[in-house]
Amino acid sequence: MTNLLLKNGTVYVDGALKKADLLIEDGIITKIEEGIFEENCPVVDIDKLYIIPGLTDVHVHLREPGYSYKETIATGTRAAARGGFTTVCAMPNLNPVPDSPEHLKAEQDIIDRDAVVNVLPYAAITVGEKGKELADIEGMRDKCFAFSDDGKGVQSEDMMLAAMRLAAKHGKAIVAHCEDESLLHGGYIHDGEYAKLHGHRGICSESEWGPVKRDCELAKESGVHYHVCHISAKETVDIIREAKKRGINITCETGPHYLALTDMDIGEHGRFKMNPPIRSKEDRDALIKGVQDGTIDCIITDHAPHSAEEKSKGLAGSSMGVVGLETSFAAINTFMVEKGYISFEKLVEIMAINPKKIFGMDAGIKVGEKADIAIVDRYIKHKVNPEEFVSMGKFTPFEGMTLTGDVMATICNGKIVYNRLTDIKE
């Protein structure tokens, strides 16, 4: 466990930033105040740096078991630590799909062996994520973070309602990838200006907002906590905003690429292909407003690594998904904080506090608890070079961009799991 005195940093505590020292003894935060003197542990001056709660990502794909040629729990959690994340929630599109206690244990055993940050596994809503039969929700309720068929939308209204009722009974959330497959028509990027100009098949926004609208009524009926994955369309923002006003227990997330880019910013390479797609300027503006007014609760990466072969076939042929654990903090800092859309405190709220709070977990930096923090430089500039990523996945829409802000060290459960500060020693 870590013994460390961090001097002269700016610490995020109880929603505010304050200049203070932070003392960690045997991995526990014991003091947060100015003028701490301690002779029995290493001292590091972090003037001009910020200490924030470890980031939490409730939507990542770690690909193991089943697809370790794309990513492993070891490499994925090291990438998370590099990005300032101390808790990540792993989606269930695996082999075997965690749709039973036995299949979930296969994933948990690898997590227990290899993870360097906290990994909370999802369990599937339906057997094999095929939408035909409910998974063993009751049997997995105490062993998973929440239930999701991410990567596939639950097409049947009756199936979704049954799942919601069971999840509500056991106090678990339904986390929904909302996609009406009958509206896809072979599309693979946003059905917008870029698709028309370059002859690509588009994915309409209704394929996302239609299922959200349906599920809001099912959530109202069942009383479940309903969380919507990676929203990308302006209509979805409006539907969720109104549902919250009606008292429906609904939360949602979006990703950095949806807030930073529009469909006219993409190119022909597979690194611009993900599901849902990057949409129009009007959609991006609506998402930014949704973050500002609290309609959108948190930021996720939807970190989805693929092999070079799978991502080298252009927009039409490449697999859906991009990586994001190592760029997410800098991207939100660059495109949201630096542009004046939100404060740095709001960044911390939507990347570290809310992701835990909305799922009933404790969050924040507190005396008496294990150190779970990231030390960040808000102002350092760096050019995104995927070859430097810890992740096995190298495909990001931010490749080659100069971003502002970076993670200098991450401490998870009182242990140093990533470190660029030369004065910190293990």
Short mmCIF file of C-alpha atoms in Angstrom, two decimals:
data_model
loop_
_atom_site.label_atom_id
_atom_site.label_comp_id
_atom_site.label_asym_id
_atom_site.label_seq_id
_atom_site.Cartn_x
_atom_site.Cartn_y
_atom_site.Cartn_z
CA MET A 1 0.00 0.00 0.00
CA THR A 2 1.11 3.53 -0.81
CA ASN A 3 2.56 6.06 1.64
CA LEU A 4 2.70 9.47 0.02
CA LEU A 5 2.34 13.17 0.78
CA LEU A 6 1.15 15.18 -2.21
CA LYS A 7 2.02 18.85 -1.62
CA ASN A 8 0.52 22.02 -3.10
CA GLY A 9 -2.00 20.39 -5.40
CA THR A 10 -5.53 21.54 -6.18
CA VAL A 11 -7.93 18.94 -4.78
CA TYR A 12 -11.54 18.25 -5.80
CA VAL A 13 -13.48 17.79 -2.55
CA ASP A 14 -17.26 17.95 -2.12
CA GLY A 15 -17.87 19.50 -5.51
CA ALA A 16 -15.25 22.24 -5.25
CA LEU A 17 -11.57 22.74 -6.00
CA LYS A 18 -9.29 23.85 -3.20
CA LYS A 19 -5.55 24.26 -2.76
CA ALA A 20 -4.40 21.62 -0.29
CA ASP A 21 -1.96 18.87 0.56
CA LEU A 22 -3.16 15.27 0.60
CA LEU A 23 -1.63 12.59 2.82
CA ILE A 24 -1.90 8.88 2.04
CA GLU A 25 -0.81 6.40 4.71
CA ASP A 26 -0.97 2.66 4.06
CA GLY A 27 -3.16 3.42 1.08
CA ILE A 28 -5.68 5.42 3.13
CA ILE A 29 -6.30 9.17 2.74
CA THR A 30 -5.65 10.51 6.24
CA LYS A 31 -5.50 14.29 5.72
CA ILE A 32 -6.61 16.89 3.18
CA GLU A 33 -5.47 20.33 4.34
CA GLU A 34 -2.84 22.97 3.82
CA GLY A 35 0.54 22.81 5.50
CA ILE A 36 0.84 19.08 6.18
CA PHE A 37 4.28 17.98 7.38
CA GLU A 38 5.10 14.28 7.51
CA GLU A 39 8.59 12.87 7.96
CA ASN A 40 7.83 9.19 7.46
CA CYS A 41 6.73 9.06 3.81
CA PRO A 42 7.82 10.35 0.40
CA VAL A 43 6.85 13.94 -0.42
CA VAL A 44 5.95 15.04 -3.95
CA ASP A 45 5.32 18.66 -4.91
CA ILE A 46 2.44 18.70 -7.40
CA ASP A 47 2.00 22.44 -7.69
CA LYS A 48 -0.07 23.26 -10.80
CA LEU A 49 -1.52 19.73 -10.86
CA TYR A 50 -5.00 18.61 -9.81
CA ILE A 51 -6.09 15.70 -7.62
CA ILE A 52 -9.49 14.41 -8.67
CA PRO A 53 -11.46 11.27 -7.80
CA GLY A 54 -10.55 8.31 -9.94
CA LEU A 55 -12.65 8.39 -13.09
CA THR A 56 -15.43 5.83 -13.57
CA ASP A 57 -16.51 4.45 -16.95
CA VAL A 58 -19.75 2.48 -16.89
CA HIS A 59 -19.38 1.34 -20.51
CA VAL A 60 -16.23 -0.46 -21.70
CA HIS A 61 -15.51 -3.58 -23.72
CA LEU A 62 -12.59 -5.56 -22.33
CA ARG A 63 -13.12 -8.43 -24.81
CA GLU A 64 -12.16 -11.24 -22.43
CA PRO A 65 -13.10 -14.06 -22.34
CA GLY A 66 -13.55 -14.88 -25.99
CA TYR A 67 -11.83 -12.13 -27.96
CA SER A 68 -8.41 -11.67 -26.40
CA TYR A 69 -6.88 -10.89 -29.81
CA LYS A 70 -8.68 -7.51 -29.52
CA GLU A 71 -7.98 -6.73 -25.84
CA THR A 72 -7.49 -8.48 -22.52
CA ILE A 73 -8.58 -7.54 -19.04
CA ALA A 74 -4.89 -6.97 -18.24
CA THR A 75 -4.26 -4.59 -21.15
CA GLY A 76 -7.66 -2.92 -20.93
CA THR A 77 -7.36 -2.12 -17.24
CA ARG A 78 -3.82 -0.85 -17.70
CA ALA A 79 -5.20 1.46 -20.40
CA ALA A 80 -7.90 2.52 -17.95
CA ALA A 81 -5.27 3.38 -15.34
CA ARG A 82 -3.35 5.35 -17.99
CA GLY A 83 -6.53 7.33 -18.62
CA GLY A 84 -7.20 8.10 -14.94
CA PHE A 85 -9.94 5.49 -14.48
CA THR A 86 -10.08 3.49 -11.27
CA THR A 87 -13.44 1.79 -11.94
CA VAL A 88 -14.72 0.42 -15.25
CA CYS A 89 -17.84 -1.60 -16.00
CA ALA A 90 -17.33 -4.37 -18.55
CA MET A 91 -20.00 -5.06 -21.17
CA PRO A 92 -21.19 -8.64 -21.76
CA ASN A 93 -20.68 -9.19 -25.50
CA LEU A 94 -18.17 -11.94 -24.74
CA ASN A 95 -17.74 -15.67 -25.37
CA PRO A 96 -19.25 -17.17 -23.37
CA VAL A 97 -21.82 -14.43 -22.89
CA PRO A 98 -22.29 -13.89 -19.11
CA ASP A 99 -25.92 -15.00 -19.16
CA SER A 100 -25.63 -17.50 -16.28
CA PRO A 101 -23.71 -17.60 -12.98
CA GLU A 102 -21.26 -20.10 -14.51
CA HIS A 103 -20.51 -17.92 -17.53
CA LEU A 104 -20.24 -14.81 -15.37
CA LYS A 105 -17.74 -16.61 -13.12
CA ALA A 106 -15.52 -17.33 -16.13
CA GLU A 107 -15.16 -13.58 -16.63
CA GLN A 108 -14.87 -12.79 -12.92
CA ASP A 109 -12.00 -15.26 -12.49
CA ILE A 110 -9.96 -13.38 -15.10
CA ILE A 111 -10.85 -10.04 -13.51
CA ASP A 112 -9.70 -11.29 -10.10
CA ARG A 113 -6.43 -12.50 -11.60
CA ASP A 114 -5.48 -9.73 -14.03
CA ALA A 115 -7.26 -6.42 -13.40
CA VAL A 116 -5.24 -3.48 -12.09
CA VAL A 117 -8.31 -1.27 -11.51
CA ASN A 118 -11.81 -2.09 -10.27
CA VAL A 119 -13.81 -3.99 -12.91
CA LEU A 120 -17.54 -4.46 -12.42
CA PRO A 121 -19.00 -6.92 -14.94
CA TYR A 122 -22.37 -6.57 -16.62
CA ALA A 123 -24.58 -9.61 -17.11
CA ALA A 124 -26.67 -10.11 -20.21
CA ILE A 125 -30.40 -9.39 -20.35
CA THR A 126 -31.09 -12.32 -22.70
CA VAL A 127 -29.46 -15.69 -23.30
CA GLY A 128 -26.56 -15.20 -25.68
CA GLU A 129 -27.73 -11.61 -26.19
CA LYS A 130 -30.08 -13.07 -28.80
CA GLY A 131 -33.25 -11.45 -27.48
CA LYS A 132 -35.23 -14.71 -27.42
CA GLU A 133 -35.10 -15.83 -23.78
CA LEU A 134 -34.32 -14.02 -20.54
CA ALA A 135 -30.95 -14.71 -19.00
CA ASP A 136 -30.70 -15.92 -15.39
CA ILE A 137 -31.29 -12.47 -13.94
CA GLU A 138 -32.16 -13.79 -10.49
CA GLY A 139 -29.12 -16.04 -10.34
CA MET A 140 -26.70 -13.27 -11.34
CA ARG A 141 -28.21 -10.34 -9.47
CA ASP A 142 -25.63 -10.37 -6.67
CA LYS A 143 -22.67 -10.98 -8.97
CA CYS A 144 -23.04 -8.27 -11.62
CA PHE A 145 -23.09 -4.49 -11.90
CA ALA A 146 -26.27 -4.29 -13.98
CA PHE A 147 -27.97 -6.01 -16.93
CA SER A 148 -27.36 -5.12 -20.58
CA ASP A 149 -27.37 -6.67 -24.04
CA ASP A 150 -25.03 -3.93 -25.22
CA GLY A 151 -24.15 -4.25 -28.86
CA LYS A 152 -27.69 -5.38 -29.56
CA GLY A 153 -31.03 -3.78 -28.81
CA VAL A 154 -33.78 -5.85 -27.19
CA GLN A 155 -36.25 -5.85 -30.06
CA SER A 156 -39.25 -7.34 -28.22
CA GLU A 157 -41.29 -4.98 -26.04
CA ASP A 158 -42.60 -7.91 -24.01
CA MET A 159 -39.08 -9.23 -23.44
CA MET A 160 -37.83 -5.84 -22.30
CA LEU A 161 -40.75 -5.33 -19.93
CA ALA A 162 -40.22 -8.77 -18.38
CA ALA A 163 -36.51 -7.99 -17.91
CA MET A 164 -37.28 -4.62 -16.36
CA ARG A 165 -39.72 -6.12 -13.89
CA LEU A 166 -37.21 -8.75 -12.78
CA ALA A 167 -34.38 -6.22 -12.53
CA ALA A 168 -36.56 -3.83 -10.53
CA LYS A 169 -37.53 -6.65 -8.17
CA HIS A 170 -33.86 -7.25 -7.40
CA GLY A 171 -32.78 -3.60 -7.31
CA LYS A 172 -30.71 -3.74 -10.51
CA ALA A 173 -30.58 -1.40 -13.49
CA ILE A 174 -31.38 -2.20 -17.09
CA VAL A 175 -28.70 -0.58 -19.27
CA ALA A 176 -29.96 -0.43 -22.82
CA HIS A 177 -28.27 -0.30 -26.19
CA CYS A 178 -31.20 1.23 -28.06
CA GLU A 179 -31.35 0.17 -31.68
CA ASP A 180 -34.36 -0.78 -33.79
CA GLU A 181 -32.90 -3.25 -36.24
CA SER A 182 -35.86 -2.87 -38.63
CA LEU A 183 -34.71 0.70 -39.38
CA LEU A 184 -31.03 0.01 -40.09
CA HIS A 185 -31.28 -1.02 -43.78
CA GLY A 186 -27.60 -1.90 -43.90
CA GLY A 187 -26.47 1.53 -42.69
CA TYR A 188 -23.10 2.06 -41.06
CA ILE A 189 -22.64 5.84 -40.57
CA HIS A 190 -25.06 8.66 -39.78
CA ASP A 191 -27.76 9.22 -42.35
CA GLY A 192 -26.67 12.78 -42.93
CA GLU A 193 -24.72 15.10 -45.19
CA TYR A 194 -21.48 13.10 -45.30
CA ALA A 195 -23.31 9.89 -46.22
CA LYS A 196 -25.13 11.65 -49.05
CA LEU A 197 -22.00 13.33 -50.40
CA HIS A 198 -19.94 10.14 -50.42
CA GLY A 199 -22.53 7.52 -51.29
CA HIS A 200 -22.64 5.71 -47.94
CA ARG A 201 -25.62 3.93 -46.40
CA GLY A 202 -26.90 5.83 -43.39
CA ILE A 203 -28.26 4.91 -39.97
CA CYS A 204 -31.30 7.04 -39.16
CA SER A 205 -31.67 8.67 -35.76
CA GLU A 206 -35.07 7.05 -35.21
CA SER A 207 -33.34 3.68 -34.89
CA GLU A 208 -32.01 5.07 -31.58
CA TRP A 209 -34.73 7.35 -30.29
CA GLY A 210 -37.60 5.02 -31.19
CA PRO A 211 -36.57 2.31 -28.71
CA VAL A 212 -35.77 4.97 -26.07
CA LYS A 213 -39.28 6.34 -26.39
CA ARG A 214 -40.72 2.83 -26.09
CA ASP A 215 -38.59 1.93 -23.11
CA CYS A 216 -39.42 5.10 -21.19
CA GLU A 217 -43.01 3.88 -20.94
CA LEU A 218 -41.85 0.40 -19.92
CA ALA A 219 -39.58 1.90 -17.27
CA LYS A 220 -42.49 3.92 -15.92
CA GLU A 221 -44.64 0.79 -15.74
CA SER A 222 -41.96 -1.40 -14.14
CA GLY A 223 -40.28 1.16 -11.86
CA VAL A 224 -36.83 -0.01 -12.92
CA HIS A 225 -33.75 2.19 -13.07
CA TYR A 226 -33.39 2.51 -16.84
CA HIS A 227 -30.04 3.73 -18.17
CA VAL A 228 -29.60 4.54 -21.86
CA CYS A 229 -26.26 3.75 -23.49
CA HIS A 230 -24.21 6.14 -25.66
CA ILE A 231 -26.90 8.54 -26.85
CA SER A 232 -26.10 10.37 -30.08
CA ALA A 233 -29.28 12.01 -31.42
CA LYS A 234 -31.01 15.28 -30.56
CA GLU A 235 -34.40 13.56 -30.37
CA THR A 236 -33.05 11.16 -27.76
CA VAL A 237 -31.94 14.07 -25.59
CA ASP A 238 -35.41 15.60 -25.79
CA ILE A 239 -37.16 12.31 -24.95
CA ILE A 240 -34.95 11.70 -21.91
CA ARG A 241 -35.30 15.29 -20.71
CA GLU A 242 -39.09 15.00 -20.79
CA ALA A 243 -39.02 11.56 -19.17
CA LYS A 244 -37.02 12.94 -16.26
CA LYS A 245 -39.55 15.75 -15.85
CA ARG A 246 -42.26 13.08 -15.67
CA GLY A 247 -40.45 11.38 -12.80
CA ILE A 248 -39.32 8.30 -14.70
CA ASN A 249 -36.20 6.73 -13.17
CA ILE A 250 -34.03 7.25 -16.24
CA THR A 251 -30.35 8.15 -16.65
CA CYS A 252 -28.10 8.25 -19.69
CA GLU A 253 -24.60 8.63 -21.04
CA THR A 254 -22.78 9.92 -24.09
CA GLY A 255 -19.21 9.68 -25.34
CA PRO A 256 -16.48 12.24 -26.09
CA HIS A 257 -16.61 11.71 -29.87
CA TYR A 258 -20.30 12.62 -29.99
CA LEU A 259 -19.57 15.90 -28.16
CA ALA A 260 -16.43 16.78 -30.11
CA LEU A 261 -17.18 15.83 -33.72
CA THR A 262 -19.88 15.88 -36.38
CA ASP A 263 -20.43 13.67 -39.37
CA MET A 264 -18.69 16.27 -41.53
CA ASP A 265 -15.51 15.82 -39.46
CA ILE A 266 -15.11 12.15 -40.30
CA GLY A 267 -13.17 10.49 -43.09
CA GLU A 268 -13.16 7.20 -44.95
CA HIS A 269 -11.09 5.30 -42.37
CA GLY A 270 -12.51 2.70 -39.97
CA ARG A 271 -11.38 4.80 -37.00
CA PHE A 272 -14.45 6.94 -37.58
CA LYS A 273 -16.87 4.01 -37.46
CA MET A 274 -18.79 3.24 -34.27
CA ASN A 275 -22.34 2.44 -33.23
CA PRO A 276 -24.23 4.68 -32.82
CA PRO A 277 -22.47 6.89 -35.37
CA ILE A 278 -21.19 10.44 -35.02
CA ARG A 279 -24.14 12.55 -36.14
CA SER A 280 -24.85 16.12 -37.28
CA LYS A 281 -23.91 19.49 -35.81
CA GLU A 282 -27.49 19.85 -34.57
CA ASP A 283 -27.19 16.54 -32.74
CA ARG A 284 -23.83 17.50 -31.23
CA ASP A 285 -25.21 20.85 -30.06
CA ALA A 286 -28.18 19.11 -28.44
CA LEU A 287 -25.83 16.70 -26.65
CA ILE A 288 -23.72 19.59 -25.34
CA LYS A 289 -26.86 21.28 -24.01
CA GLY A 290 -27.90 17.97 -22.47
CA VAL A 291 -24.61 17.79 -20.57
CA GLN A 292 -24.97 21.39 -19.45
CA ASP A 293 -28.50 21.04 -18.09
CA GLY A 294 -28.03 17.61 -16.51
CA THR A 295 -30.16 15.62 -18.94
CA ILE A 296 -27.03 13.61 -19.76
CA ASP A 297 -25.73 12.20 -16.50
CA CYS A 298 -22.28 10.95 -17.36
CA ILE A 299 -19.57 10.48 -19.97
CA ILE A 300 -18.44 7.03 -21.08
CA THR A 301 -15.80 5.91 -23.54
CA ASP A 302 -17.56 2.89 -25.09
CA HIS A 303 -13.97 1.65 -25.37
CA ALA A 304 -14.30 -0.99 -28.09
CA PRO A 305 -10.96 -2.33 -29.35
CA HIS A 306 -10.63 -4.28 -32.58
CA SER A 307 -7.71 -5.73 -34.49
CA ALA A 308 -5.95 -3.83 -37.27
CA GLU A 309 -7.47 -6.19 -39.84
CA GLU A 310 -10.99 -5.54 -38.56
CA LYS A 311 -10.56 -1.73 -38.70
CA SER A 312 -8.70 -1.43 -42.02
CA LYS A 313 -11.64 -1.94 -44.38
CA GLY A 314 -12.98 1.61 -44.62
CA LEU A 315 -16.33 2.87 -43.41
CA ALA A 316 -18.35 0.18 -45.13
CA GLY A 317 -16.31 -2.87 -44.19
CA SER A 318 -14.67 -2.13 -40.84
CA SER A 319 -15.99 -3.38 -37.52
CA MET A 320 -17.98 -0.96 -35.37
CA GLY A 321 -16.09 0.52 -32.40
CA VAL A 322 -13.26 2.80 -31.36
CA VAL A 323 -11.05 3.00 -28.27
CA GLY A 324 -11.25 5.80 -25.74
CA LEU A 325 -9.91 5.03 -22.28
CA GLU A 326 -6.62 6.84 -22.87
CA THR A 327 -8.08 9.93 -24.59
CA SER A 328 -11.40 10.52 -22.83
CA PHE A 329 -10.23 12.90 -20.09
CA ALA A 330 -8.22 15.02 -22.54
CA ALA A 331 -11.00 15.04 -25.13
CA ILE A 332 -13.65 16.28 -22.68
CA ASN A 333 -11.20 18.79 -21.22
CA THR A 334 -10.36 20.05 -24.72
CA PHE A 335 -13.76 20.11 -26.37
CA MET A 336 -15.98 20.90 -23.38
CA VAL A 337 -13.94 22.70 -20.69
CA GLU A 338 -11.47 24.61 -22.85
CA LYS A 339 -14.28 25.72 -25.18
CA GLY A 340 -16.24 27.07 -22.22
CA TYR A 341 -19.22 24.71 -22.40
CA ILE A 342 -18.67 23.34 -18.88
CA SER A 343 -16.41 24.00 -15.91
CA PHE A 344 -13.62 21.69 -14.84
CA GLU A 345 -15.69 20.87 -11.77
CA LYS A 346 -18.48 19.73 -14.08
CA LEU A 347 -16.01 17.50 -15.93
CA VAL A 348 -15.18 15.79 -12.64
CA GLU A 349 -18.87 15.47 -11.82
CA ILE A 350 -19.78 13.75 -15.10
CA MET A 351 -16.66 11.58 -15.35
CA ALA A 352 -16.03 10.61 -11.72
CA ILE A 353 -18.94 11.42 -9.42
CA ASN A 354 -22.17 10.86 -11.37
CA PRO A 355 -21.22 7.52 -12.95
CA LYS A 356 -21.04 6.06 -9.45
CA LYS A 357 -23.80 8.14 -7.86
CA ILE A 358 -26.51 7.19 -10.36
CA PHE A 359 -25.79 3.51 -9.73
CA GLY A 360 -25.81 3.85 -5.96
CA MET A 361 -22.07 3.76 -5.30
CA ASP A 362 -20.06 6.08 -3.05
CA ALA A 363 -17.97 8.64 -4.92
CA GLY A 364 -15.47 11.36 -4.19
CA ILE A 365 -12.26 11.93 -2.26
CA LYS A 366 -12.78 11.34 1.46
CA VAL A 367 -10.58 11.16 4.54
CA GLY A 368 -10.56 7.70 6.06
CA GLU A 369 -11.05 5.84 2.78
CA LYS A 370 -8.63 4.15 0.40
CA ALA A 371 -6.98 6.48 -2.07
CA ASP A 372 -8.85 6.26 -5.36
CA ILE A 373 -7.54 9.26 -7.26
CA ALA A 374 -6.10 10.60 -10.48
CA ILE A 375 -3.46 13.32 -10.61
CA VAL A 376 -3.97 15.37 -13.76
CA ASP A 377 -2.40 18.27 -15.61
CA ARG A 378 -5.23 20.39 -17.01
CA TYR A 379 -3.06 22.42 -19.36
CA ILE A 380 -0.40 20.17 -20.87
CA LYS A 381 -0.81 19.67 -24.63
CA HIS A 382 -0.09 16.43 -26.45
CA LYS A 383 -0.66 14.95 -29.87
CA VAL A 384 -2.66 11.73 -29.94
CA ASN A 385 -0.45 8.91 -31.19
CA PRO A 386 -2.24 5.54 -31.01
CA GLU A 387 1.06 3.68 -31.24
CA GLU A 388 1.73 4.92 -27.71
CA PHE A 389 -1.53 3.47 -26.34
CA VAL A 390 -1.39 0.80 -23.66
CA SER A 391 -4.57 -0.69 -25.10
CA MET A 392 -4.26 -3.31 -27.82
CA GLY A 393 -6.82 -1.24 -29.74
CA LYS A 394 -5.27 1.60 -31.77
CA PHE A 395 -8.24 3.12 -33.59
CA THR A 396 -9.55 6.48 -32.37
CA PRO A 397 -11.19 9.40 -34.19
CA PHE A 398 -8.85 11.67 -32.23
CA GLU A 399 -5.70 10.32 -33.92
CA GLY A 400 -3.29 13.13 -34.79
CA MET A 401 -5.23 15.79 -32.87
CA THR A 402 -3.57 17.98 -30.26
CA LEU A 403 -5.52 17.68 -27.01
CA THR A 404 -5.17 19.64 -23.79
CA GLY A 405 -4.86 17.86 -20.46
CA ASP A 406 -3.39 14.52 -19.44
CA VAL A 407 -3.19 12.07 -16.56
CA MET A 408 0.07 12.07 -14.63
CA ALA A 409 -0.66 9.32 -12.08
CA THR A 410 -3.48 7.05 -10.95
CA ILE A 411 -3.88 5.47 -7.53
CA CYS A 412 -6.52 2.77 -7.16
CA ASN A 413 -7.46 1.17 -3.82
CA GLY A 414 -4.41 2.78 -2.29
CA LYS A 415 -1.97 1.38 -4.86
CA ILE A 416 -0.10 3.24 -7.61
CA VAL A 417 -1.35 1.73 -10.88
CA TYR A 418 -0.02 4.35 -13.29
CA ASN A 419 2.72 6.91 -12.79
CA ARG A 420 4.50 9.55 -14.87
CA LEU A 421 5.69 11.64 -11.91
CA THR A 422 9.37 10.96 -11.43
CA ASP A 423 9.25 11.85 -7.72
CA ILE A 424 6.72 9.11 -6.95
CA LYS A 425 8.34 5.77 -6.26
CA GLU A 426 6.62 2.46 -5.65
#
